[in-house]
């Protein structure tokens, strides 16, 4: 758990000269000369031509988002150098890495993420649900490199900024329907215009659903199945030099997450598992027998456990395929042209994310070229995720007296962020400009990462029971009683048994029973 508050004074004065930063442009082409039109970005808190911003930026405007078919983070990742997304529903690494730099776990006890995420200038510690389907988004800017000076947070790797389309005085409507050969459907609508006087509105909504992109031949159902509903109303008051926009956004994502592929087919005919410098699948281990379970290979010691009567290899005797590499003929997965996006899992994937956010943007033009900006944000993300952890369809041992692995992860998160930012931004003609501002952020983060195991028997035990206390392992308390793992062959185990799943603590001190 983490609750912290950050206050700071930001002041920047300098000479802005376009040094030709490495920028990637994605925009609409001109019909006359087939040249990409100028893309205006706000990476330095003022509207500028991307070619004149001395930062490394990839920018996508609304036309590029539509024409390139960017609907999720995987599409954005494919088009942005150095950007990678992980499993955001589990918050491992916050799900975002730029140039190989990110945050190991979002639940870590610090406020600053390696990659900062912003929606209309408001900071969010999670990238989940911030811009559903990237519909009705005016622009996406991915800045690589440290961004702490101008974006309020100390994001050492970079930042991702989503700028949504705001209401205007002109009535307009957008309707999007998408059907793919993957049997997914996307329905989006956005409309708005002038209500009366200087007051305008805009309403955006969307539904994204379909079948799974990762076929599962096991018991747990397909993975990577979209199921998301979102809506966002806005009100804007614009009069003379005064402009205020209020936006509320809510999304509910009950999709099935994507998962890892099993990119190898381990030996199934050997009952032992081996530790040592050499890899278990190396040819050097092919000659190991029950009489040579310890020794050295090329001077490097190794140690193996398990026999044909008491096997230790969880794959021993397991006959079901690893479908991703089923057609690879034993070739390493990254050298295989027949790799398939298929899994064989008995535990279903779960993703349940609700996000609510309020954003207020106020711009007051004091004089020509001098603007006072205020940004307020309040967002809450409540999410739960679970996936098959052992990447097999095993529900029991494949051979008598054998062992097997059947685990899933459990990842609940609750994140709350509230921030205020006020800035005085100049945009005078000439080379001298400045930004002065104050930023305040307060956030709460409740998180846990745990694993449930179904392949072991757990029994309640008395701490003074000599038989059990002689067994190596750690003790833990649950509702006033003590439990620990007791091997099935421990004949003097206590009579009282706990028949539930294996309790296994994880980061954050969580205990799941």
Short mmCIF file of C-alpha atoms in Angstrom, two decimals:
data_model
loop_
_atom_site.label_atom_id
_atom_site.label_comp_id
_atom_site.label_asym_id
_atom_site.label_seq_id
_atom_site.Cartn_x
_atom_site.Cartn_y
_atom_site.Cartn_z
CA UNK A 1 0.00 0.00 0.00
CA UNK A 2 1.16 3.50 -0.72
CA UNK A 3 -0.28 6.91 0.01
CA UNK A 4 1.78 9.98 -0.64
CA UNK A 5 1.60 13.61 -1.59
CA UNK A 6 3.90 15.54 -3.86
CA UNK A 7 4.15 19.33 -4.08
CA UNK A 8 6.53 21.19 -6.27
CA UNK A 9 7.40 24.48 -7.86
CA UNK A 10 8.24 24.34 -11.53
CA UNK A 11 10.01 27.24 -13.22
CA UNK A 12 11.67 27.19 -16.60
CA UNK A 13 13.09 30.13 -18.50
CA UNK A 14 15.23 29.77 -21.58
CA UNK A 15 15.88 30.21 -25.24
CA UNK A 16 13.96 27.86 -27.52
CA UNK A 17 15.79 26.97 -30.73
CA UNK A 18 14.73 24.04 -32.92
CA UNK A 19 17.70 21.71 -32.90
CA UNK A 20 15.92 19.17 -35.09
CA UNK A 21 14.94 16.52 -32.54
CA UNK A 22 14.27 13.03 -33.87
CA UNK A 23 10.53 13.16 -34.48
CA UNK A 24 8.19 10.68 -36.11
CA UNK A 25 5.18 12.17 -37.86
CA UNK A 26 1.92 10.47 -38.67
CA UNK A 27 -0.66 12.70 -40.27
CA UNK A 28 -2.85 13.38 -43.24
CA UNK A 29 -1.22 13.79 -46.65
CA UNK A 30 -1.89 16.77 -48.87
CA UNK A 31 -3.74 16.02 -52.12
CA UNK A 32 -1.54 18.46 -54.04
CA UNK A 33 2.01 17.40 -53.28
CA UNK A 34 1.60 14.15 -51.31
CA UNK A 35 3.54 15.68 -48.43
CA UNK A 36 2.65 15.07 -44.81
CA UNK A 37 0.92 18.08 -43.33
CA UNK A 38 2.31 19.85 -40.30
CA UNK A 39 1.42 18.16 -37.02
CA UNK A 40 0.99 20.46 -34.07
CA UNK A 41 2.02 19.03 -30.70
CA UNK A 42 1.98 20.37 -27.15
CA UNK A 43 4.98 18.52 -25.74
CA UNK A 44 6.38 21.82 -24.43
CA UNK A 45 3.00 23.07 -23.14
CA UNK A 46 2.41 25.27 -26.19
CA UNK A 47 1.18 24.48 -29.68
CA UNK A 48 4.23 23.93 -31.91
CA UNK A 49 5.18 22.34 -35.19
CA UNK A 50 6.58 18.91 -34.33
CA UNK A 51 9.64 19.62 -36.50
CA UNK A 52 10.53 22.58 -34.32
CA UNK A 53 10.35 20.75 -30.98
CA UNK A 54 13.81 19.70 -29.69
CA UNK A 55 12.48 16.37 -28.34
CA UNK A 56 12.25 12.82 -29.63
CA UNK A 57 8.54 12.41 -30.30
CA UNK A 58 6.21 10.10 -32.19
CA UNK A 59 2.88 11.81 -32.83
CA UNK A 60 -0.34 10.45 -34.30
CA UNK A 61 -3.20 12.78 -35.17
CA UNK A 62 -6.83 11.72 -35.55
CA UNK A 63 -6.55 11.02 -39.27
CA UNK A 64 -3.49 8.81 -38.74
CA UNK A 65 -5.21 6.92 -35.92
CA UNK A 66 -8.13 6.22 -38.24
CA UNK A 67 -6.14 5.40 -41.38
CA UNK A 68 -3.59 3.20 -39.59
CA UNK A 69 -6.29 1.39 -37.66
CA UNK A 70 -4.84 2.14 -34.22
CA UNK A 71 -7.37 0.80 -31.74
CA UNK A 72 -5.27 -0.38 -28.79
CA UNK A 73 -1.87 -0.30 -27.16
CA UNK A 74 -0.55 -3.17 -29.28
CA UNK A 75 -1.11 -1.10 -32.44
CA UNK A 76 0.54 1.92 -30.83
CA UNK A 77 3.49 -0.22 -29.75
CA UNK A 78 3.99 -1.56 -33.28
CA UNK A 79 4.23 1.96 -34.73
CA UNK A 80 6.36 3.64 -32.06
CA UNK A 81 10.11 2.90 -31.82
CA UNK A 82 11.26 1.89 -28.34
CA UNK A 83 7.75 1.54 -26.87
CA UNK A 84 6.55 -1.69 -25.26
CA UNK A 85 3.46 -2.55 -23.24
CA UNK A 86 3.24 -5.42 -20.77
CA UNK A 87 0.26 -6.84 -18.92
CA UNK A 88 -1.35 -3.66 -17.67
CA UNK A 89 -4.15 -5.58 -15.94
CA UNK A 90 -1.53 -7.04 -13.60
CA UNK A 91 0.42 -3.75 -13.40
CA UNK A 92 3.70 -5.56 -13.89
CA UNK A 93 6.04 -2.78 -14.93
CA UNK A 94 2.94 -0.53 -15.13
CA UNK A 95 2.59 -2.20 -18.48
CA UNK A 96 4.74 0.46 -20.16
CA UNK A 97 8.43 0.55 -21.12
CA UNK A 98 10.29 3.03 -23.33
CA UNK A 99 13.84 2.32 -24.52
CA UNK A 100 13.97 -0.62 -22.14
CA UNK A 101 13.25 1.55 -19.08
CA UNK A 102 10.11 1.19 -17.01
CA UNK A 103 8.87 0.54 -13.50
CA UNK A 104 9.35 -2.99 -12.17
CA UNK A 105 6.00 -3.18 -10.37
CA UNK A 106 3.36 -0.46 -10.17
CA UNK A 107 2.76 -1.32 -6.53
CA UNK A 108 6.31 -0.42 -5.55
CA UNK A 109 6.48 2.19 -2.83
CA UNK A 110 7.29 5.23 -4.90
CA UNK A 111 5.28 7.84 -6.78
CA UNK A 112 7.25 8.21 -9.99
CA UNK A 113 6.76 5.79 -12.86
CA UNK A 114 9.43 5.21 -15.48
CA UNK A 115 6.87 6.13 -18.14
CA UNK A 116 4.22 8.70 -17.29
CA UNK A 117 0.71 8.57 -18.79
CA UNK A 118 -1.39 11.71 -19.29
CA UNK A 119 -4.94 12.31 -20.49
CA UNK A 120 -5.60 15.94 -21.41
CA UNK A 121 -2.66 16.93 -19.24
CA UNK A 122 -3.77 14.90 -16.19
CA UNK A 123 -1.36 12.30 -14.81
CA UNK A 124 -2.46 8.68 -14.38
CA UNK A 125 -0.33 5.96 -12.76
CA UNK A 126 -2.03 3.32 -14.87
CA UNK A 127 -2.42 3.15 -18.63
CA UNK A 128 -5.49 0.91 -18.33
CA UNK A 129 -8.71 2.33 -19.78
CA UNK A 130 -7.35 5.84 -20.36
CA UNK A 131 -8.39 6.08 -24.04
CA UNK A 132 -10.74 3.21 -24.99
CA UNK A 133 -10.25 2.15 -28.62
CA UNK A 134 -8.44 5.46 -29.25
CA UNK A 135 -11.73 6.77 -30.66
CA UNK A 136 -12.46 10.52 -30.73
CA UNK A 137 -8.85 11.18 -29.77
CA UNK A 138 -7.39 14.30 -31.34
CA UNK A 139 -3.77 13.27 -30.91
CA UNK A 140 -1.37 10.86 -29.22
CA UNK A 141 2.17 12.00 -28.38
CA UNK A 142 4.89 9.58 -27.25
CA UNK A 143 7.95 11.46 -25.97
CA UNK A 144 11.12 9.46 -25.38
CA UNK A 145 13.63 10.50 -22.75
CA UNK A 146 13.28 12.25 -19.35
CA UNK A 147 10.14 14.42 -19.16
CA UNK A 148 10.09 15.62 -15.56
CA UNK A 149 10.55 19.33 -16.28
CA UNK A 150 7.51 20.00 -18.42
CA UNK A 151 5.18 17.16 -17.47
CA UNK A 152 5.19 17.52 -13.72
CA UNK A 153 6.28 13.97 -12.89
CA UNK A 154 9.83 12.60 -12.90
CA UNK A 155 9.34 10.16 -15.77
CA UNK A 156 12.88 9.14 -16.66
CA UNK A 157 12.00 6.99 -19.71
CA UNK A 158 9.37 9.11 -21.39
CA UNK A 159 5.69 9.93 -21.46
CA UNK A 160 2.52 9.10 -23.38
CA UNK A 161 -0.03 11.89 -23.75
CA UNK A 162 -3.58 11.34 -25.01
CA UNK A 163 -5.39 14.51 -26.11
CA UNK A 164 -9.12 13.95 -26.59
CA UNK A 165 -11.33 15.90 -28.99
CA UNK A 166 -13.06 18.80 -27.26
CA UNK A 167 -16.50 20.30 -27.98
CA UNK A 168 -16.72 22.96 -30.69
CA UNK A 169 -19.32 25.46 -31.88
CA UNK A 170 -19.84 23.45 -35.08
CA UNK A 171 -22.27 20.55 -34.90
CA UNK A 172 -20.72 17.28 -35.99
CA UNK A 173 -21.18 13.53 -35.56
CA UNK A 174 -18.88 10.56 -35.97
CA UNK A 175 -20.04 6.97 -36.27
CA UNK A 176 -17.67 4.04 -36.57
CA UNK A 177 -18.48 0.38 -37.08
CA UNK A 178 -15.72 -2.17 -37.47
CA UNK A 179 -15.91 -5.90 -38.20
CA UNK A 180 -12.78 -8.00 -38.56
CA UNK A 181 -11.99 -11.51 -39.75
CA UNK A 182 -11.03 -12.24 -36.15
CA UNK A 183 -14.74 -11.92 -35.37
CA UNK A 184 -14.40 -8.68 -33.39
CA UNK A 185 -16.82 -5.80 -33.52
CA UNK A 186 -16.30 -2.18 -32.58
CA UNK A 187 -19.10 0.39 -32.40
CA UNK A 188 -18.35 4.02 -31.58
CA UNK A 189 -20.31 7.23 -31.77
CA UNK A 190 -19.44 10.84 -30.95
CA UNK A 191 -21.49 13.97 -31.53
CA UNK A 192 -21.75 17.50 -30.21
CA UNK A 193 -22.00 21.17 -30.94
CA UNK A 194 -23.24 24.49 -29.62
CA UNK A 195 -25.98 24.45 -26.98
CA UNK A 196 -26.51 28.16 -26.50
CA UNK A 197 -24.31 31.23 -26.28
CA UNK A 198 -20.73 30.23 -25.42
CA UNK A 199 -21.72 26.77 -24.06
CA UNK A 200 -20.90 23.64 -26.08
CA UNK A 201 -21.09 19.90 -25.44
CA UNK A 202 -19.78 16.57 -26.75
CA UNK A 203 -20.79 12.99 -25.99
CA UNK A 204 -18.64 9.98 -26.85
CA UNK A 205 -19.46 6.30 -26.38
CA UNK A 206 -18.16 2.95 -27.51
CA UNK A 207 -18.50 -0.82 -27.39
CA UNK A 208 -15.73 -3.26 -28.27
CA UNK A 209 -16.42 -6.99 -28.26
CA UNK A 210 -15.59 -10.16 -30.14
CA UNK A 211 -14.03 -13.61 -30.06
CA UNK A 212 -10.64 -14.55 -28.68
CA UNK A 213 -7.46 -13.87 -30.62
CA UNK A 214 -5.63 -16.61 -28.69
CA UNK A 215 -7.27 -19.97 -29.26
CA UNK A 216 -7.16 -22.18 -26.18
CA UNK A 217 -7.47 -25.93 -26.73
CA UNK A 218 -7.55 -26.48 -22.96
CA UNK A 219 -10.31 -26.15 -20.38
CA UNK A 220 -9.93 -22.44 -19.64
CA UNK A 221 -11.53 -20.89 -22.72
CA UNK A 222 -9.97 -18.58 -25.29
CA UNK A 223 -7.72 -15.66 -24.30
CA UNK A 224 -7.44 -12.11 -25.65
CA UNK A 225 -11.21 -11.65 -25.87
CA UNK A 226 -12.32 -7.97 -26.00
CA UNK A 227 -15.34 -6.78 -23.98
CA UNK A 228 -15.27 -3.06 -23.17
CA UNK A 229 -17.93 -0.36 -22.75
CA UNK A 230 -17.10 3.34 -22.38
CA UNK A 231 -18.74 6.74 -22.44
CA UNK A 232 -17.61 10.31 -21.91
CA UNK A 233 -19.71 13.53 -21.74
CA UNK A 234 -18.08 17.00 -21.95
CA UNK A 235 -19.12 20.60 -21.45
CA UNK A 236 -17.13 23.57 -22.70
CA UNK A 237 -17.57 27.28 -22.02
CA UNK A 238 -15.59 29.48 -24.40
CA UNK A 239 -15.89 33.24 -24.35
CA UNK A 240 -13.40 35.86 -25.50
CA UNK A 241 -10.09 34.99 -23.73
CA UNK A 242 -11.64 32.49 -21.33
CA UNK A 243 -11.93 28.76 -22.08
CA UNK A 244 -12.96 26.02 -19.62
CA UNK A 245 -13.64 22.36 -20.43
CA UNK A 246 -15.09 19.77 -18.02
CA UNK A 247 -14.91 16.09 -18.97
CA UNK A 248 -16.13 12.94 -17.24
CA UNK A 249 -15.06 9.52 -18.49
CA UNK A 250 -16.02 6.01 -17.44
CA UNK A 251 -15.01 2.67 -18.89
CA UNK A 252 -15.71 -0.92 -17.88
CA UNK A 253 -13.46 -3.61 -19.29
CA UNK A 254 -14.38 -7.24 -18.62
CA UNK A 255 -12.21 -8.67 -21.39
CA UNK A 256 -10.17 -11.84 -21.18
CA UNK A 257 -6.50 -10.73 -21.19
CA UNK A 258 -3.90 -12.05 -23.56
CA UNK A 259 -1.29 -14.36 -22.09
CA UNK A 260 2.19 -15.76 -22.66
CA UNK A 261 2.83 -18.58 -25.11
CA UNK A 262 4.70 -21.72 -24.13
CA UNK A 263 7.60 -21.32 -26.55
CA UNK A 264 9.24 -24.68 -25.89
CA UNK A 265 8.24 -28.31 -25.61
CA UNK A 266 10.18 -29.70 -22.62
CA UNK A 267 11.33 -33.32 -22.31
CA UNK A 268 8.45 -35.58 -21.30
CA UNK A 269 10.34 -38.90 -21.07
CA UNK A 270 12.68 -38.01 -18.19
CA UNK A 271 11.46 -38.14 -14.59
CA UNK A 272 14.21 -35.88 -13.24
CA UNK A 273 14.79 -32.16 -13.16
CA UNK A 274 18.30 -30.78 -13.16
CA UNK A 275 19.96 -27.66 -11.77
CA UNK A 276 23.29 -26.36 -12.97
CA UNK A 277 24.97 -23.98 -15.36
CA UNK A 278 23.85 -26.03 -18.37
CA UNK A 279 20.25 -25.74 -19.55
CA UNK A 280 17.92 -28.64 -18.79
CA UNK A 281 17.18 -29.06 -22.50
CA UNK A 282 20.86 -29.09 -23.50
CA UNK A 283 22.19 -32.12 -25.34
CA UNK A 284 24.64 -32.69 -22.50
CA UNK A 285 21.81 -33.96 -20.32
CA UNK A 286 20.58 -36.53 -22.81
CA UNK A 287 22.94 -39.16 -21.40
CA UNK A 288 21.91 -38.72 -17.77
CA UNK A 289 20.50 -41.85 -16.14
CA UNK A 290 19.28 -42.69 -12.65
CA UNK A 291 22.84 -43.67 -11.84
CA UNK A 292 24.32 -40.32 -12.95
CA UNK A 293 22.02 -37.75 -11.33
CA UNK A 294 24.97 -35.73 -10.05
CA UNK A 295 28.27 -34.88 -11.67
CA UNK A 296 29.98 -32.28 -13.82
CA UNK A 297 29.68 -31.26 -17.46
CA UNK A 298 32.71 -29.48 -18.89
CA UNK A 299 33.82 -28.87 -15.31
CA UNK A 300 30.47 -27.34 -14.30
CA UNK A 301 28.64 -29.24 -11.54
CA UNK A 302 25.01 -30.24 -11.96
CA UNK A 303 22.45 -31.88 -9.70
CA UNK A 304 19.28 -33.74 -10.68
CA UNK A 305 16.31 -34.93 -8.64
CA UNK A 306 13.72 -37.60 -9.43
CA UNK A 307 13.54 -41.23 -10.45
CA UNK A 308 11.16 -43.31 -12.54
CA UNK A 309 9.44 -44.45 -9.33
CA UNK A 310 9.30 -40.96 -7.81
CA UNK A 311 9.46 -38.45 -10.69
CA UNK A 312 10.09 -34.73 -10.14
CA UNK A 313 9.63 -33.44 -13.70
CA UNK A 314 6.14 -31.91 -13.91
CA UNK A 315 6.07 -32.68 -17.66
CA UNK A 316 6.90 -36.38 -17.23
CA UNK A 317 4.21 -38.41 -18.96
CA UNK A 318 2.18 -35.33 -19.93
CA UNK A 319 0.91 -36.01 -23.43
CA UNK A 320 -1.04 -32.87 -24.32
CA UNK A 321 0.65 -30.55 -26.84
CA UNK A 322 2.18 -27.12 -26.42
CA UNK A 323 0.25 -25.77 -29.43
CA UNK A 324 2.36 -22.65 -30.06
CA UNK A 325 5.35 -24.81 -31.07
CA UNK A 326 3.48 -27.97 -32.03
CA UNK A 327 4.49 -27.62 -35.70
CA UNK A 328 8.06 -26.47 -35.06
CA UNK A 329 9.61 -29.94 -34.99
CA UNK A 330 11.78 -29.22 -31.98
CA UNK A 331 13.22 -26.03 -33.46
CA UNK A 332 13.72 -23.06 -31.14
CA UNK A 333 10.56 -20.95 -31.26
CA UNK A 334 12.18 -17.76 -32.53
CA UNK A 335 13.56 -19.70 -35.52
CA UNK A 336 10.23 -21.32 -36.34
CA UNK A 337 8.02 -20.05 -39.17
CA UNK A 338 5.09 -22.18 -37.95
CA UNK A 339 4.69 -20.58 -34.52
CA UNK A 340 1.00 -20.26 -33.62
CA UNK A 341 -0.80 -17.90 -31.28
CA UNK A 342 -2.45 -20.78 -29.42
CA UNK A 343 -2.37 -22.00 -25.83
CA UNK A 344 -3.38 -25.07 -23.83
CA UNK A 345 -4.54 -23.85 -20.41
CA UNK A 346 -7.02 -25.08 -17.85
CA UNK A 347 -7.39 -21.82 -15.90
CA UNK A 348 -9.45 -19.00 -17.48
CA UNK A 349 -8.21 -15.46 -17.92
CA UNK A 350 -10.02 -12.74 -15.99
CA UNK A 351 -9.90 -8.98 -16.45
CA UNK A 352 -12.30 -6.66 -14.64
CA UNK A 353 -11.38 -2.98 -14.76
CA UNK A 354 -13.53 0.03 -13.94
CA UNK A 355 -12.10 3.51 -14.49
CA UNK A 356 -13.72 6.84 -13.62
CA UNK A 357 -12.08 10.19 -14.27
CA UNK A 358 -12.87 13.90 -14.00
CA UNK A 359 -10.80 16.46 -15.88
CA UNK A 360 -11.03 20.25 -15.83
CA UNK A 361 -8.94 22.37 -18.20
CA UNK A 362 -8.98 26.16 -17.90
CA UNK A 363 -7.14 28.56 -20.23
CA UNK A 364 -7.12 32.32 -19.63
CA UNK A 365 -5.29 34.46 -22.17
CA UNK A 366 -4.05 37.39 -20.10
CA UNK A 367 -2.49 39.23 -23.03
CA UNK A 368 -1.51 38.17 -26.50
CA UNK A 369 1.05 35.39 -26.17
CA UNK A 370 0.64 34.93 -22.39
CA UNK A 371 -1.76 32.24 -21.09
CA UNK A 372 -2.63 31.14 -17.56
CA UNK A 373 -3.50 27.43 -17.53
CA UNK A 374 -5.12 25.38 -14.78
CA UNK A 375 -5.53 21.60 -14.94
CA UNK A 376 -7.42 19.50 -12.41
CA UNK A 377 -7.71 15.73 -12.50
CA UNK A 378 -9.29 13.05 -10.36
CA UNK A 379 -9.26 9.43 -11.52
CA UNK A 380 -9.91 6.07 -9.89
CA UNK A 381 -9.06 2.69 -11.38
CA UNK A 382 -10.34 -0.47 -9.72
CA UNK A 383 -9.07 -3.59 -11.39
CA UNK A 384 -8.70 -7.32 -10.95
CA UNK A 385 -6.78 -9.73 -13.16
CA UNK A 386 -6.03 -13.43 -13.25
CA UNK A 387 -4.31 -15.78 -15.71
CA UNK A 388 -3.11 -19.36 -15.89
CA UNK A 389 0.39 -19.26 -14.44
CA UNK A 390 1.82 -22.68 -15.27
CA UNK A 391 0.88 -22.51 -19.00
CA UNK A 392 -0.41 -26.09 -19.09
CA UNK A 393 -3.76 -27.90 -19.05
CA UNK A 394 -2.69 -30.17 -16.19
CA UNK A 395 -5.25 -30.96 -13.50
CA UNK A 396 -3.47 -33.96 -12.02
CA UNK A 397 -0.29 -36.04 -12.30
CA UNK A 398 0.20 -37.80 -15.62
CA UNK A 399 1.89 -40.87 -14.12
CA UNK A 400 1.49 -42.76 -10.81
CA UNK A 401 3.36 -41.05 -7.96
CA UNK A 402 4.07 -38.18 -10.35
CA UNK A 403 4.01 -34.44 -9.79
CA UNK A 404 2.31 -31.69 -11.77
CA UNK A 405 1.93 -27.92 -11.77
CA UNK A 406 -1.44 -26.15 -11.71
CA UNK A 407 -1.29 -22.47 -10.74
CA UNK A 408 -2.95 -19.15 -11.47
CA UNK A 409 -2.12 -15.59 -10.50
CA UNK A 410 -4.44 -13.17 -8.72
CA UNK A 411 -3.83 -9.43 -9.07
CA UNK A 412 -6.21 -6.90 -7.46
CA UNK A 413 -5.38 -3.18 -7.71
CA UNK A 414 -7.04 0.04 -6.62
CA UNK A 415 -5.47 3.32 -7.72
CA UNK A 416 -6.65 6.84 -6.93
CA UNK A 417 -4.98 9.99 -8.22
CA UNK A 418 -5.85 13.65 -7.73
CA UNK A 419 -3.77 16.54 -9.05
CA UNK A 420 -3.73 20.31 -9.48
CA UNK A 421 -1.46 22.18 -11.84
CA UNK A 422 -1.26 25.87 -12.64
CA UNK A 423 1.11 27.31 -15.24
CA UNK A 424 1.91 30.63 -16.80
CA UNK A 425 2.97 29.93 -20.39
CA UNK A 426 4.36 32.47 -22.84
CA UNK A 427 4.32 32.14 -26.59
CA UNK A 428 5.86 35.40 -27.74
CA UNK A 429 7.40 36.00 -31.12
CA UNK A 430 11.13 35.59 -30.89
CA UNK A 431 13.51 33.21 -29.19
CA UNK A 432 12.79 34.03 -25.55
CA UNK A 433 9.87 32.27 -23.81
CA UNK A 434 9.19 30.83 -20.39
CA UNK A 435 7.00 28.50 -18.37
CA UNK A 436 6.36 28.96 -14.64
CA UNK A 437 4.10 26.69 -12.67
CA UNK A 438 3.05 24.84 -9.54
CA UNK A 439 2.10 21.15 -9.43
CA UNK A 440 0.50 19.07 -6.68
CA UNK A 441 -0.36 15.38 -6.74
CA UNK A 442 -1.84 13.01 -4.18
CA UNK A 443 -2.38 9.32 -4.79
CA UNK A 444 -3.40 6.08 -3.09
CA UNK A 445 -2.34 2.68 -4.33
CA UNK A 446 -3.65 -0.60 -2.89
CA UNK A 447 -2.21 -3.63 -4.60
CA UNK A 448 -1.27 -7.27 -4.31
CA UNK A 449 0.25 -9.94 -6.51
CA UNK A 450 -0.37 -13.49 -5.37
CA UNK A 451 -0.51 -17.00 -6.79
CA UNK A 452 -2.96 -19.83 -6.17
CA UNK A 453 -1.64 -23.37 -6.45
CA UNK A 454 -3.94 -26.35 -6.97
CA UNK A 455 -1.34 -29.09 -7.24
CA UNK A 456 -0.48 -29.51 -3.54
CA UNK A 457 -2.29 -30.61 -0.45
CA UNK A 458 -2.33 -28.12 2.42
CA UNK A 459 -3.13 -29.08 6.00
CA UNK A 460 -3.61 -27.16 9.19
CA UNK A 461 -0.81 -27.99 11.58
CA UNK A 462 0.01 -27.51 15.23
CA UNK A 463 3.22 -25.51 15.70
CA UNK A 464 4.23 -27.98 18.43
CA UNK A 465 3.67 -31.06 16.30
CA UNK A 466 7.19 -32.51 16.12
CA UNK A 467 6.60 -34.39 12.90
CA UNK A 468 5.44 -31.35 10.97
CA UNK A 469 7.80 -28.92 12.63
CA UNK A 470 10.73 -31.00 11.43
CA UNK A 471 9.64 -30.41 7.84
CA UNK A 472 11.49 -27.47 6.28
CA UNK A 473 9.25 -24.61 5.28
CA UNK A 474 7.73 -21.37 6.48
CA UNK A 475 4.71 -20.97 8.74
CA UNK A 476 1.84 -18.58 8.16
CA UNK A 477 -1.27 -17.65 10.10
CA UNK A 478 -4.82 -17.77 8.78
CA UNK A 479 -7.74 -16.84 11.02
CA UNK A 480 -5.84 -17.78 14.15
CA UNK A 481 -4.63 -21.15 12.87
CA UNK A 482 -1.31 -22.15 11.39
CA UNK A 483 -0.85 -23.82 8.05
CA UNK A 484 2.04 -25.09 6.00
CA UNK A 485 2.65 -27.44 3.09
CA UNK A 486 2.69 -31.10 4.17
CA UNK A 487 3.97 -33.71 1.69
CA UNK A 488 1.56 -36.50 0.87
CA UNK A 489 4.05 -39.11 2.06
CA UNK A 490 4.33 -37.58 5.53
CA UNK A 491 2.43 -40.30 7.40
CA UNK A 492 2.41 -38.54 10.77
CA UNK A 493 0.66 -35.42 9.41
CA UNK A 494 -2.04 -33.94 11.67
CA UNK A 495 -5.54 -35.28 11.20
CA UNK A 496 -7.03 -31.85 10.66
CA UNK A 497 -6.81 -30.96 7.01
CA UNK A 498 -7.56 -27.87 4.96
CA UNK A 499 -9.13 -28.88 1.66
CA UNK A 500 -8.94 -25.51 -0.07
CA UNK A 501 -6.44 -24.34 -2.62
CA UNK A 502 -2.80 -23.71 -1.85
CA UNK A 503 -2.34 -20.37 -0.06
CA UNK A 504 0.62 -18.56 -1.52
CA UNK A 505 1.63 -15.06 -0.53
CA UNK A 506 3.01 -12.56 -2.96
CA UNK A 507 4.20 -8.98 -3.19
CA UNK A 508 2.34 -6.69 -0.88
CA UNK A 509 2.01 -9.33 1.82
CA UNK A 510 -1.20 -10.76 0.41
CA UNK A 511 -2.38 -14.18 1.58
CA UNK A 512 -5.03 -15.88 -0.54
CA UNK A 513 -7.15 -18.73 0.78
#
